[in-house]
Amino acid sequence: MIVDLLRAAVILALGLKVIATLILLARPPETRLADRRGRSLWRLAKIAPILAVPDLIAIAWIENDRAGLWAYPLLMVFVLVAVPITVWRRSGRSA
């Protein structure tokens, strides 16, 4: 039961990321972050993986998935490095 809830959380978070990214990409580049909605969508696209990967790690741990216990923490390290770099680069361009 808990695994199903965690999977649903992962699907929801990553689905919201995809939707937010598609909405942002459909907008002209100069207007993507021009309003509050665009900035909120951009934040959602960056935060969703940070929320989803710990759930994947928990699922792997509950199911004793050794491959997942190796891959998902590495993915989390990537996310924890890539997201701040992306945010830093974006704030440098918009400032």
PDB file of C-alpha atoms in Angstrom:
ATOM      1  CA  MET A   1       0.000   0.000   0.000  1.00  0.00           C
ATOM      2  CA  ILE A   2       2.736   2.493   0.906  1.00  0.00           C
ATOM      3  CA  VAL A   3       4.620   1.585  -2.268  1.00  0.00           C
ATOM      4  CA  ASP A   4       1.537   2.377  -4.336  1.00  0.00           C
ATOM      5  CA  LEU A   5       1.214   5.776  -2.656  1.00  0.00           C
ATOM      6  CA  LEU A   6       4.886   6.522  -3.269  1.00  0.00           C
ATOM      7  CA  ARG A   7       4.543   5.508  -6.918  1.00  0.00           C
ATOM      8  CA  ALA A   8       1.511   7.756  -7.261  1.00  0.00           C
ATOM      9  CA  ALA A   9       3.501  10.642  -5.757  1.00  0.00           C
ATOM     10  CA  VAL A  10       6.348  10.046  -8.227  1.00  0.00           C
ATOM     11  CA  ILE A  11       3.954   9.910 -11.173  1.00  0.00           C
ATOM     12  CA  LEU A  12       2.168  13.059 -10.008  1.00  0.00           C
ATOM     13  CA  ALA A  13       5.376  15.030  -9.432  1.00  0.00           C
ATOM     14  CA  LEU A  14       6.989  14.057 -12.720  1.00  0.00           C
ATOM     15  CA  GLY A  15       3.723  14.509 -14.598  1.00  0.00           C
ATOM     16  CA  LEU A  16       3.428  18.043 -13.242  1.00  0.00           C
ATOM     17  CA  LYS A  17       7.020  18.669 -14.297  1.00  0.00           C
ATOM     18  CA  VAL A  18       6.288  17.568 -17.847  1.00  0.00           C
ATOM     19  CA  ILE A  19       3.137  19.700 -18.047  1.00  0.00           C
ATOM     20  CA  ALA A  20       4.898  22.767 -16.629  1.00  0.00           C
ATOM     21  CA  THR A  21       7.823  22.312 -19.009  1.00  0.00           C
ATOM     22  CA  LEU A  22       5.546  21.939 -22.034  1.00  0.00           C
ATOM     23  CA  ILE A  23       3.592  25.061 -21.096  1.00  0.00           C
ATOM     24  CA  LEU A  24       6.799  27.034 -20.679  1.00  0.00           C
ATOM     25  CA  LEU A  25       8.247  25.789 -23.960  1.00  0.00           C
ATOM     26  CA  ALA A  26       5.066  26.782 -25.794  1.00  0.00           C
ATOM     27  CA  ARG A  27       5.583  30.391 -24.731  1.00  0.00           C
ATOM     28  CA  PRO A  28       7.988  32.708 -26.563  1.00  0.00           C
ATOM     29  CA  PRO A  29      11.400  32.723 -24.815  1.00  0.00           C
ATOM     30  CA  GLU A  30      11.232  36.394 -23.877  1.00  0.00           C
ATOM     31  CA  THR A  31       7.879  35.956 -22.092  1.00  0.00           C
ATOM     32  CA  ARG A  32       8.449  32.635 -20.303  1.00  0.00           C
ATOM     33  CA  LEU A  33       9.366  34.229 -16.990  1.00  0.00           C
ATOM     34  CA  ALA A  34       7.709  37.607 -17.526  1.00  0.00           C
ATOM     35  CA  ASP A  35       4.752  36.971 -15.240  1.00  0.00           C
ATOM     36  CA  ARG A  36       4.044  35.241 -11.943  1.00  0.00           C
ATOM     37  CA  ARG A  37       2.534  32.187 -13.656  1.00  0.00           C
ATOM     38  CA  GLY A  38       5.657  31.618 -15.750  1.00  0.00           C
ATOM     39  CA  ARG A  39       7.939  31.872 -12.727  1.00  0.00           C
ATOM     40  CA  SER A  40       5.707  29.468 -10.769  1.00  0.00           C
ATOM     41  CA  LEU A  41       5.753  26.948 -13.612  1.00  0.00           C
ATOM     42  CA  TRP A  42       9.523  27.239 -13.849  1.00  0.00           C
ATOM     43  CA  ARG A  43       9.909  26.589 -10.102  1.00  0.00           C
ATOM     44  CA  LEU A  44       7.560  23.610 -10.335  1.00  0.00           C
ATOM     45  CA  ALA A  45       9.659  22.151 -13.135  1.00  0.00           C
ATOM     46  CA  LYS A  46      12.760  22.424 -10.940  1.00  0.00           C
ATOM     47  CA  ILE A  47      11.265  21.224  -7.645  1.00  0.00           C
ATOM     48  CA  ALA A  48       9.376  18.170  -8.932  1.00  0.00           C
ATOM     49  CA  PRO A  49      12.464  15.932  -9.352  1.00  0.00           C
ATOM     50  CA  ILE A  50      13.665  16.892  -5.876  1.00  0.00           C
ATOM     51  CA  LEU A  51      10.365  15.574  -4.541  1.00  0.00           C
ATOM     52  CA  ALA A  52      10.191  12.472  -6.750  1.00  0.00           C
ATOM     53  CA  VAL A  53      13.650  10.943  -6.334  1.00  0.00           C
ATOM     54  CA  PRO A  54      13.465  10.358  -2.541  1.00  0.00           C
ATOM     55  CA  ASP A  55      10.202   8.511  -3.164  1.00  0.00           C
ATOM     56  CA  LEU A  56      11.979   6.331  -5.726  1.00  0.00           C
ATOM     57  CA  ILE A  57      14.709   5.615  -3.185  1.00  0.00           C
ATOM     58  CA  ALA A  58      12.096   4.652  -0.584  1.00  0.00           C
ATOM     59  CA  ILE A  59      10.368   2.330  -3.061  1.00  0.00           C
ATOM     60  CA  ALA A  60      13.683   0.646  -3.893  1.00  0.00           C
ATOM     61  CA  TRP A  61      14.468   0.238  -0.197  1.00  0.00           C
ATOM     62  CA  ILE A  62      11.048  -1.236   0.630  1.00  0.00           C
ATOM     63  CA  GLU A  63      11.227  -3.648  -2.312  1.00  0.00           C
ATOM     64  CA  ASN A  64      14.905  -4.544  -1.676  1.00  0.00           C
ATOM     65  CA  ASP A  65      15.781  -3.436  -5.200  1.00  0.00           C
ATOM     66  CA  ARG A  66      19.586  -3.341  -5.187  1.00  0.00           C
ATOM     67  CA  ALA A  67      19.850  -1.734  -8.619  1.00  0.00           C
ATOM     68  CA  GLY A  68      17.480   1.021  -7.536  1.00  0.00           C
ATOM     69  CA  LEU A  69      19.385   1.525  -4.306  1.00  0.00           C
ATOM     70  CA  TRP A  70      22.475   2.265  -6.404  1.00  0.00           C
ATOM     71  CA  ALA A  71      20.893   4.224  -9.249  1.00  0.00           C
ATOM     72  CA  TYR A  72      18.408   6.464  -7.421  1.00  0.00           C
ATOM     73  CA  PRO A  73      20.881   7.972  -4.926  1.00  0.00           C
ATOM     74  CA  LEU A  74      23.165   8.776  -7.860  1.00  0.00           C
ATOM     75  CA  LEU A  75      20.189  10.374  -9.585  1.00  0.00           C
ATOM     76  CA  MET A  76      19.511  12.369  -6.424  1.00  0.00           C
ATOM     77  CA  VAL A  77      23.095  13.645  -6.371  1.00  0.00           C
ATOM     78  CA  PHE A  78      22.698  14.704  -9.988  1.00  0.00           C
ATOM     79  CA  VAL A  79      19.421  16.483  -9.228  1.00  0.00           C
ATOM     80  CA  LEU A  80      20.897  18.204  -6.171  1.00  0.00           C
ATOM     81  CA  VAL A  81      23.781  19.486  -8.293  1.00  0.00           C
ATOM     82  CA  ALA A  82      21.966  20.238 -11.562  1.00  0.00           C
ATOM     83  CA  VAL A  83      18.955  22.088 -10.141  1.00  0.00           C
ATOM     84  CA  PRO A  84      20.926  24.713  -8.162  1.00  0.00           C
ATOM     85  CA  ILE A  85      23.215  25.272 -11.149  1.00  0.00           C
ATOM     86  CA  THR A  86      20.211  25.780 -13.410  1.00  0.00           C
ATOM     87  CA  VAL A  87      18.586  28.148 -10.919  1.00  0.00           C
ATOM     88  CA  TRP A  88      21.845  30.065 -10.522  1.00  0.00           C
ATOM     89  CA  ARG A  89      22.269  30.386 -14.283  1.00  0.00           C
ATOM     90  CA  ARG A  90      18.657  31.522 -14.719  1.00  0.00           C
ATOM     91  CA  SER A  91      18.861  34.110 -11.941  1.00  0.00           C
ATOM     92  CA  GLY A  92      22.095  35.413 -13.438  1.00  0.00           C
ATOM     93  CA  ARG A  93      20.400  35.948 -16.802  1.00  0.00           C
ATOM     94  CA  SER A  94      17.256  37.549 -15.449  1.00  0.00           C
ATOM     95  CA  ALA A  95      19.001  39.893 -13.002  1.00  0.00           C
TER      96      ALA A  95
END
